[in-house]
CSV table of C-alpha atoms and ligand atoms in Angstrom, one decimal:
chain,number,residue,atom,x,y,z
A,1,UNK,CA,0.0,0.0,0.0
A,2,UNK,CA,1.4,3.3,-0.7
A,3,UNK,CA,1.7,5.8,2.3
A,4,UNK,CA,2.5,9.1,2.1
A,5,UNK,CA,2.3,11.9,4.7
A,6,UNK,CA,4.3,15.3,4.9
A,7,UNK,CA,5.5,17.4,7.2
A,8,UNK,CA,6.4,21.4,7.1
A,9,UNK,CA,9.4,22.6,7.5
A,10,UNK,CA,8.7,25.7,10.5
A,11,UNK,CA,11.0,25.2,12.9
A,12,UNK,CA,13.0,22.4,14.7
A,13,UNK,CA,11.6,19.3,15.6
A,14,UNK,CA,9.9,18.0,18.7
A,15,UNK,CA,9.1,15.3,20.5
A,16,UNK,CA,5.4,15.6,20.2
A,17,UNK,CA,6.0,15.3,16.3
A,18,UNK,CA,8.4,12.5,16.5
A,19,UNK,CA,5.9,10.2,18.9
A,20,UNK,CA,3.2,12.2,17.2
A,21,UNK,CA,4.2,11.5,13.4
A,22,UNK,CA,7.7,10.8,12.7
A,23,UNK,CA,7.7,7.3,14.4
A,24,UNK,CA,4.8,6.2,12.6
A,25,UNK,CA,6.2,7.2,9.3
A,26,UNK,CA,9.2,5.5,9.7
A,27,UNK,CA,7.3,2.4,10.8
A,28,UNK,CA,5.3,2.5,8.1
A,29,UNK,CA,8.3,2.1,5.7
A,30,UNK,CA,9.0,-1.6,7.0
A,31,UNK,CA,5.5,-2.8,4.8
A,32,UNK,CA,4.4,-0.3,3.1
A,33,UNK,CA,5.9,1.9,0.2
A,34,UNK,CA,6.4,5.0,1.7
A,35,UNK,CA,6.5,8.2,0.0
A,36,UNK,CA,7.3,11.4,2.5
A,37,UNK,CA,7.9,14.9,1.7
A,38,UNK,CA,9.3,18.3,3.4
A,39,UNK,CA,6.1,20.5,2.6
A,40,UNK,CA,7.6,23.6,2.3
A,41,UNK,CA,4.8,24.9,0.3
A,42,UNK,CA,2.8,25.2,3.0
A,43,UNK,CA,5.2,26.3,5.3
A,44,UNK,CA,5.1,29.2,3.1
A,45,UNK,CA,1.5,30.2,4.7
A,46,UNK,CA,3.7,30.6,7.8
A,47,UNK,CA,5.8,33.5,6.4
A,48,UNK,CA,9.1,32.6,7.0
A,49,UNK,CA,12.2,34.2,6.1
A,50,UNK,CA,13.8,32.7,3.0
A,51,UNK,CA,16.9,31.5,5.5
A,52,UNK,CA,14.7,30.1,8.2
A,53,UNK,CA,12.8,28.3,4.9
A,54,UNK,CA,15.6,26.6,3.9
A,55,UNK,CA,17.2,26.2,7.1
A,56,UNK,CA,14.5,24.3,8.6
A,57,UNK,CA,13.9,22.3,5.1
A,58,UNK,CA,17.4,20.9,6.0
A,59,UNK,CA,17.0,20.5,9.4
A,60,UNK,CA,14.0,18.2,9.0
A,61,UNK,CA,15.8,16.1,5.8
A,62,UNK,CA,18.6,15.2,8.4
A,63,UNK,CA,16.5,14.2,11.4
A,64,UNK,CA,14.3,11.6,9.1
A,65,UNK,CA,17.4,10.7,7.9
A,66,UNK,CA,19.2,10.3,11.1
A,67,UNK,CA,16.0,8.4,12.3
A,68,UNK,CA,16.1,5.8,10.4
A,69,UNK,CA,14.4,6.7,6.9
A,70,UNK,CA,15.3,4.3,4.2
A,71,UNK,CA,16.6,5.8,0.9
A,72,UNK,CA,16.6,2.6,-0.9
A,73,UNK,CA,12.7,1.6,-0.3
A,74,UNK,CA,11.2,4.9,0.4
A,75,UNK,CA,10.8,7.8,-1.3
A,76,UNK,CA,11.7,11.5,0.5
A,77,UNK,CA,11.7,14.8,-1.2
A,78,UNK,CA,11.6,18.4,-1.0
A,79,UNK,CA,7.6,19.4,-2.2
A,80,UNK,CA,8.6,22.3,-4.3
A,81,UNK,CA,11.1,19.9,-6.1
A,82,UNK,CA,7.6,18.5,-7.7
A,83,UNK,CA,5.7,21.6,-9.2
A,84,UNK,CA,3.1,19.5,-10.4
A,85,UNK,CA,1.5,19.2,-7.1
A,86,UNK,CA,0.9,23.0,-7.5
A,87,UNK,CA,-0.5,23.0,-11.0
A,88,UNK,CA,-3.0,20.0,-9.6
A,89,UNK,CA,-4.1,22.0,-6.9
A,90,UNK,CA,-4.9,25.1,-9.5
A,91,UNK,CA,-6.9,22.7,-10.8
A,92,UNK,CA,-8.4,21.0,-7.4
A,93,UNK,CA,-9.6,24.9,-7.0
A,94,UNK,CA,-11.6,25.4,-9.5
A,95,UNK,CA,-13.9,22.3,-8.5
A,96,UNK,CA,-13.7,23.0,-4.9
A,97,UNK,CA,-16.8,25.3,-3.2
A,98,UNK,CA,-16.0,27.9,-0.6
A,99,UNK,CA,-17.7,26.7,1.5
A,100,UNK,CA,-15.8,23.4,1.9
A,101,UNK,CA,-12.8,25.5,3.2
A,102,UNK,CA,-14.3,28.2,5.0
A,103,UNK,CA,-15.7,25.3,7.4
A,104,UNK,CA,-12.2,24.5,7.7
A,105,UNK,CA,-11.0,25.1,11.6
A,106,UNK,CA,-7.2,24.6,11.0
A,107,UNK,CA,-7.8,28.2,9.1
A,108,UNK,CA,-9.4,29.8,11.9
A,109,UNK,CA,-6.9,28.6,14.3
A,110,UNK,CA,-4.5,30.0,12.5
A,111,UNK,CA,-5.8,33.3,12.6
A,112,UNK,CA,-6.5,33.4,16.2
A,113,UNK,CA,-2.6,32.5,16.7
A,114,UNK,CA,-1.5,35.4,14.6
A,115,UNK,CA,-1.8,34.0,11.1
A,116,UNK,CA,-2.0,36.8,8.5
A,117,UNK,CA,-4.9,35.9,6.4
A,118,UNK,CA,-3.5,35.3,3.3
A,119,UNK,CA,-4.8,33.4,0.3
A,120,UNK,CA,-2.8,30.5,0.3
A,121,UNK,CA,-3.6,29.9,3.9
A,122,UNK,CA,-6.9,30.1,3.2
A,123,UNK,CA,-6.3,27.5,0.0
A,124,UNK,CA,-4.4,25.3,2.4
A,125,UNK,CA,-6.3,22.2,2.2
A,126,UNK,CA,-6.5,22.1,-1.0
A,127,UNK,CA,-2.5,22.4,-1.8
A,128,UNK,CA,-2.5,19.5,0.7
A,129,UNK,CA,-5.6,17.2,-1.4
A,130,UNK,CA,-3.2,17.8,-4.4
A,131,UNK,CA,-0.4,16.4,-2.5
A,132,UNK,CA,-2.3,13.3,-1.7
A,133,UNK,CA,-4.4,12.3,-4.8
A,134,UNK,CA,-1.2,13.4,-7.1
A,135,UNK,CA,0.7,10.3,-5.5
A,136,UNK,CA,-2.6,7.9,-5.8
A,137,UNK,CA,-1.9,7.7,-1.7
A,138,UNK,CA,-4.0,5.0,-0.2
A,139,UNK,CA,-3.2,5.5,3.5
A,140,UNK,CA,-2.2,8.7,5.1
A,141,UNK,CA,-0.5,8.7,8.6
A,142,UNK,CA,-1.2,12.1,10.4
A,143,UNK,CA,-1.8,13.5,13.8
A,144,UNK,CA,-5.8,13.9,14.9
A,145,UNK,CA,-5.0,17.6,14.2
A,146,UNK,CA,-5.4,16.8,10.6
A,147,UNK,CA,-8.4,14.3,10.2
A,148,UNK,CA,-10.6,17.1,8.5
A,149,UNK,CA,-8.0,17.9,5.7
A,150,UNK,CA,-8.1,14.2,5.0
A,151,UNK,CA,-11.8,14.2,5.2
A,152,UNK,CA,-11.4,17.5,2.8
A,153,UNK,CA,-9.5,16.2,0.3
A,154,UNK,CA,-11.9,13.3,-0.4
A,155,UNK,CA,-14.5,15.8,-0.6
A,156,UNK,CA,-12.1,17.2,-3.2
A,157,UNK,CA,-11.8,14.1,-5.3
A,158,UNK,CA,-15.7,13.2,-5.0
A,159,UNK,CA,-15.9,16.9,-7.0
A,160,UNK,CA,-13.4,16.1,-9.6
A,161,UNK,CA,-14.3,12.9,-10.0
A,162,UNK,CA,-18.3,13.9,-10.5
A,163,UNK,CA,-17.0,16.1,-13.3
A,164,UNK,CA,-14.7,14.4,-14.8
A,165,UNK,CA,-15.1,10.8,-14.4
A,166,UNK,CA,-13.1,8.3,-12.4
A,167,UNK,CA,-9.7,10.2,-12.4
A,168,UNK,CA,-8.7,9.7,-8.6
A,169,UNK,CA,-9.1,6.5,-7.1
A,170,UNK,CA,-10.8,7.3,-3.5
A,171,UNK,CA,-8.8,5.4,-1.2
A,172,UNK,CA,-10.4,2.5,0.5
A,173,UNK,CA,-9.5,3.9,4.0
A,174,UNK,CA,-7.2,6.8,4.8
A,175,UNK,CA,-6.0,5.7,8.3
A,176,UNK,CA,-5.7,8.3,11.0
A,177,UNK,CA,-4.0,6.9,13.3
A,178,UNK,CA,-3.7,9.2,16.3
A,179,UNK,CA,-1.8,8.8,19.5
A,180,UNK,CA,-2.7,10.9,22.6
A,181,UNK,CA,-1.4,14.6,22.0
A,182,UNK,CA,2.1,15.0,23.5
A,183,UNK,CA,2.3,17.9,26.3
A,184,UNK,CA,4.3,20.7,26.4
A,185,UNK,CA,6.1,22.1,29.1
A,186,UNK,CA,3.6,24.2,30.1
A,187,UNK,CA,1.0,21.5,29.9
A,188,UNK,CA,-0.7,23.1,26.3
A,189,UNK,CA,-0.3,20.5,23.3
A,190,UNK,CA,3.7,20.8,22.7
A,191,UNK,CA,4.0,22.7,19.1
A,192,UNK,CA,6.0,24.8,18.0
A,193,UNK,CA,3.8,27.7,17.5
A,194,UNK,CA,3.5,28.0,21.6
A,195,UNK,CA,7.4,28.0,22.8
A,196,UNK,CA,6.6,25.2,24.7
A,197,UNK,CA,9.1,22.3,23.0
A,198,UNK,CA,11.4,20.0,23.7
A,199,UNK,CA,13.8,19.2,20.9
A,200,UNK,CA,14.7,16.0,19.6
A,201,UNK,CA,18.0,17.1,18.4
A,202,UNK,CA,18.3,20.3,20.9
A,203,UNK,CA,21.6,20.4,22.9
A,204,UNK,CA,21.5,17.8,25.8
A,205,UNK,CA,22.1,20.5,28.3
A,206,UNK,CA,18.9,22.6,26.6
A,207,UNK,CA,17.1,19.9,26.9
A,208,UNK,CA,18.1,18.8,30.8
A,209,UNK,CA,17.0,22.4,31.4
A,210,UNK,CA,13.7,22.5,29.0
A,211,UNK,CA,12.4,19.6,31.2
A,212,UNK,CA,13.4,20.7,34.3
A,213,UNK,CA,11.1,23.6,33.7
A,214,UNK,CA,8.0,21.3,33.1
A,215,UNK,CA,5.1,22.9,34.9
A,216,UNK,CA,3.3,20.5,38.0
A,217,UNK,CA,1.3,20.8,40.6
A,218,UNK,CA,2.6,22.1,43.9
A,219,UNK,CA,1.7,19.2,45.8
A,220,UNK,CA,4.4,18.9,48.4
A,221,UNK,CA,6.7,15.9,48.9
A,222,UNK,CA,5.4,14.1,50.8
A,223,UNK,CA,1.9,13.7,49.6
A,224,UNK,CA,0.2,11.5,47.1
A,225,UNK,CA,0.0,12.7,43.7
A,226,UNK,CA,-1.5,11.7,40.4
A,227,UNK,CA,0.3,9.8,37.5
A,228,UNK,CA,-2.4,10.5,34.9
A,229,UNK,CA,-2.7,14.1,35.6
A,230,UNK,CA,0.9,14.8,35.4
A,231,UNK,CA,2.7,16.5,32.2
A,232,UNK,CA,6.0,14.6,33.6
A,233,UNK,CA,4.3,11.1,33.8
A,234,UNK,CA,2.7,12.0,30.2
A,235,UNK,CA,6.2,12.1,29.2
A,236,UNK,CA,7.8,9.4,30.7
A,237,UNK,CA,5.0,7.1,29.4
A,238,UNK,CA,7.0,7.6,25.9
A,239,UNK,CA,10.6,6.4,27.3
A,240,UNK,CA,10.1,4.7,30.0
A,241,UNK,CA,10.6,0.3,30.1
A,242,UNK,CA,7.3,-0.7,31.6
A,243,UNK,CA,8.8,-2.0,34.5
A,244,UNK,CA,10.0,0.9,34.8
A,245,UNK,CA,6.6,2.9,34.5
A,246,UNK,CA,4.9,0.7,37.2
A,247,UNK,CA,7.6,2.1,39.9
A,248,UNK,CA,7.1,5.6,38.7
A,249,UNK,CA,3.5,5.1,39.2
A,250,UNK,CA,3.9,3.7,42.5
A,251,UNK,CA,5.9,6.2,43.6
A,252,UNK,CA,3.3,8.9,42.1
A,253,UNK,CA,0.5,7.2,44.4
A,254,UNK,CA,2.6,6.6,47.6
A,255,UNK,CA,3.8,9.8,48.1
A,256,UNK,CA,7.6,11.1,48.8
A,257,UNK,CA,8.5,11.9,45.4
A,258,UNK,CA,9.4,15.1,44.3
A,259,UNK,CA,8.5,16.2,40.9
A,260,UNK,CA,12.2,17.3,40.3
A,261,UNK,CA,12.9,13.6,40.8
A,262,UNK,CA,10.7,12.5,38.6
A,263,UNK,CA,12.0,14.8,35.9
A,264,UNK,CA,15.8,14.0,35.9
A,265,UNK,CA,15.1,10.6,35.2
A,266,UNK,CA,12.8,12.1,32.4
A,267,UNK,CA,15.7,14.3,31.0
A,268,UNK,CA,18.1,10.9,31.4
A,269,UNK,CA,16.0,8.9,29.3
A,270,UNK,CA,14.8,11.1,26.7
A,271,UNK,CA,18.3,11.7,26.0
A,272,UNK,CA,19.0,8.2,26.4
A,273,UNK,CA,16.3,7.6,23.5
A,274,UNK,CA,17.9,9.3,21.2
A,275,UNK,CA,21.6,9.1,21.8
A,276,UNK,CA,21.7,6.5,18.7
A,277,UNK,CA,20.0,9.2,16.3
A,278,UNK,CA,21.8,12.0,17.8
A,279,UNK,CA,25.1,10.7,16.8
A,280,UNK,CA,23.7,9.8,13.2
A,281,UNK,CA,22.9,13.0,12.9
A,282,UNK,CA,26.1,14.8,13.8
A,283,UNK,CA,27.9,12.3,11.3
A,284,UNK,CA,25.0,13.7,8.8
A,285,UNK,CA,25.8,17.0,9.1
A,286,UNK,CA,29.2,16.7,8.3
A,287,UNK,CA,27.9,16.2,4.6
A,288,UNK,CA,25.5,18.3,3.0
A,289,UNK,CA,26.1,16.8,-0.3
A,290,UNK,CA,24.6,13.3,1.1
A,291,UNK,CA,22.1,14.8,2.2
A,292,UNK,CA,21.4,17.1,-1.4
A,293,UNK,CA,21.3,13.6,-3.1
A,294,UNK,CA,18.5,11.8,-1.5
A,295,UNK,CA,16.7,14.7,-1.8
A,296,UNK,CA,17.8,14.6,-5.3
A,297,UNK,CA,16.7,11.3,-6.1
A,298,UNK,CA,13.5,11.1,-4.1
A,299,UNK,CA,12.1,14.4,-6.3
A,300,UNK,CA,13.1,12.6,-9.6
A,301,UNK,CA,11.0,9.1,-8.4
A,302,UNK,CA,8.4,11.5,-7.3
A,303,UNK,CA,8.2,13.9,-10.2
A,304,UNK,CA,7.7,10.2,-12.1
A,305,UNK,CA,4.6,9.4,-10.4
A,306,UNK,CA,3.2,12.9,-10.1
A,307,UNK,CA,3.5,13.7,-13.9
A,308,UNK,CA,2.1,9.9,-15.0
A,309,UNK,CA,-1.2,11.0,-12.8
A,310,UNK,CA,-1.0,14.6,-14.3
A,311,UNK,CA,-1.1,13.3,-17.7
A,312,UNK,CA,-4.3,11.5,-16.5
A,313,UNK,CA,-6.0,14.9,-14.7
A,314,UNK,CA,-4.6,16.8,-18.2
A,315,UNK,CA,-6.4,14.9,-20.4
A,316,UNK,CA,-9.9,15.0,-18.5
A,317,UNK,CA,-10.0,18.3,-18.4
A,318,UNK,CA,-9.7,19.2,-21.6
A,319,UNK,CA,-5.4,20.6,-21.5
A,320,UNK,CA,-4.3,17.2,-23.0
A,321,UNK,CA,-0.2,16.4,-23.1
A,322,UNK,CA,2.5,19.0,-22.0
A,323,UNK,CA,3.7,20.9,-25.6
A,324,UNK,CA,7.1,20.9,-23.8
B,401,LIG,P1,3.5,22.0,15.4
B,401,LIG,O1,2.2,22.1,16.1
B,401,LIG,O2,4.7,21.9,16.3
B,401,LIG,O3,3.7,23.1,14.4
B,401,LIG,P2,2.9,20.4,13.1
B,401,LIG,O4,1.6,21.1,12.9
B,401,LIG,O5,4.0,20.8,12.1
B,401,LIG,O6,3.5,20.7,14.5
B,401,LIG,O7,2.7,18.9,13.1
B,401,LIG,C1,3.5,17.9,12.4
B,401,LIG,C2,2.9,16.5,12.8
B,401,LIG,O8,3.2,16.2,14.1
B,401,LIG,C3,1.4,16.4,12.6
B,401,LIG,O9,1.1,15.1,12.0
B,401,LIG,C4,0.9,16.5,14.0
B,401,LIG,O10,-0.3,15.9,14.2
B,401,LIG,C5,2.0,15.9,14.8
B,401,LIG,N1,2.1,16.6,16.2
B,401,LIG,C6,2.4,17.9,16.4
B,401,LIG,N2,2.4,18.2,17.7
B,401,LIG,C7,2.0,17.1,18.3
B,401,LIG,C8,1.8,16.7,19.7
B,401,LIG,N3,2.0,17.6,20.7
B,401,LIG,N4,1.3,15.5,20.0
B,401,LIG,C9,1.1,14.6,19.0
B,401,LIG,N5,1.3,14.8,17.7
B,401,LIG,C10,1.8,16.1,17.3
B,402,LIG,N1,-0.8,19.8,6.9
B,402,LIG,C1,0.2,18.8,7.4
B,402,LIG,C2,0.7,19.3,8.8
B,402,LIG,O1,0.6,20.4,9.1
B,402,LIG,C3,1.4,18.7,6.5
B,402,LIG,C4,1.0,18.2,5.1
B,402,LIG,C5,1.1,18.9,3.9
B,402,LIG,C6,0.5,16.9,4.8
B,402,LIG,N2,0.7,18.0,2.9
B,402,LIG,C7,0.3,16.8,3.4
B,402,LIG,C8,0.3,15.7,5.6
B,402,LIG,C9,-0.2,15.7,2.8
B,402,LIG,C10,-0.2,14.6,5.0
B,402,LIG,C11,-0.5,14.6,3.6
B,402,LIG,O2,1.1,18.4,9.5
């Protein structure tokens, strides 16, 4: 089955998105053919500089990389490397009602955290349908922030398709698969929009001191507390053995733990997790030209399958074959 998800390059990487997305993605590659992109299209909407664009478009290439993704089997490219996506979802627009997007609540969220209101965010969802139905995706991992663009998209195809005829094949199920929202250390969903992160990749010392500042209760020592009402104990649950788990909890219920207890262990084991990645990514670095090639090759076997559908969408609308 053909997977494909995408991820925008707006700043450096967290743990939410790692046990959010990234894990799941690179998963996925063991059965499935995967096909993941950088979607720095839509990090557009977000108005970055150009240097913080392309700085975090690396950024994220080296951490899938240094986590494990598999340039042989799967195939990983930069979105603007594949044009086509944007000439589909041109196209996508002019089938699409207002209405569809205006329901949309990622938009409005994104305006009440500062968003200017610009077109493309506003066409969002449908740059994003493009992506999918361009690549004949049948399942789409994403986080259950992003179960109504899925749900959009097929709209989107059901419109093209009534026009048109059969063109996109509606997959049998787009799975969302979400785990529970990672919290951030103020106890909000960790993003990156609400300073609130803890980097996979940040400096072990940044990140000793990011948890440390994890907000709790002010239950004192000595009294009971609450695993499942604890941001620390939200976290742990990622790294922690389960053995491991069932003392925490314990301790959590019997009382005479101190949350700053509970959080060095945290910081040890999160940078335990990824000690393995951390040093593949330092070796990574060390060659941007590596890196340059994947990226290379993954928008050539993309461009492939994008153009062979686009030839397809062409046709039934009327455009027919590229002159050029
Ligand atoms: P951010 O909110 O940091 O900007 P994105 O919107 O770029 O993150 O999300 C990228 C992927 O990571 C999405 O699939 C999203 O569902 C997932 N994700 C982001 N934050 C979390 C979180 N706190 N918990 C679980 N998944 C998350
Ligand atoms: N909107 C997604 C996010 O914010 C990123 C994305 C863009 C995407 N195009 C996609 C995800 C296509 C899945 C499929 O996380």
């Amino acid at each position: 089955m053909r997977v494909l998800s995408g991820i925008q390059p707006t700043g450096r990487q967290h743990i939410g998105n790692y046990f959010g997305a990234m894990r799941q993605h690179l998963q996925l590659q063991a059965d499935h053919e995967g096909f993941y992109f950088i979607a720095d299209y839509h990090a557009l909407t977000s108005g970055p500089t150009a240097k913080e664009l392309a700085g975090y478009s690396h950024d994220i290439a080296l951490d899938y990389l240094a986590l494990g993704l598999d340039t042989e089997k799967t195939v990983f490219w930069r979105q603007s490397d594949v044009p086509e996506v944007t000439e589909l979802a041109w196209i996508l627009s002019c089938v699409t009602p207002m209405g569809l997007l205006q329901r949309c609540t990622s938009y409005k969220d994104k305006l009440a955290n500062g968003f200017s209101p610009s077109h493309g965010l506003f066409a969002y969802p449908v740059l994003q349908a493009a992506d999918i139905l361009i690549f004949d995706s049948e399942l789409v991992p994403v986080g259950a922030d992003q179960k109504q663009h899925i749900e959009i998209t097929r709209d989107i195809a059901g419109y093209f398709n009534n026009t048109y005829g059969e063109i996109f094949i509606l997959p049998k199920e787009h799975i969302i698969k979400s785990v529970a929202i990672v919290p951030g250390v103020d106890g909000k969903k960790m993003s990156k929009s609400y300073n609130n992160t803890i980097e996979i990749f940040g400096a072990e010392k940044s990140v000793k001191k990011t948890i440390m500042r994890i907000v709790t209760d002010s239950t004192p020592v000595e009294e009971p507390k609450d695993p499942e009402n604890c941001n620390v104990f939200a976290l742990l649950k990622l790294v922690a053995s389960e053995d491991e788990l069932k003392e925490w909890d314990s301790k959590y219920r019997n009382g005479g733990m101190g949350y700053g207890d509970a959080k060095k262990r945290l910081a040890e084991l999160m940078i335990e997790y990824f000690k393995p990645y951390r040093e593949k990514r330092a070796q990574l670095e060390k060659d941007p030209k590596y890196v340059q090639d994947v990226l290379a090759d993954g928008a050539r076997r993309a461009k492939a399958a994008a153009v062979k559908t686009m030839l397809r969408v062409r046709k039934a609308v009327g455009f027919g074959a590229y002159n050029v």
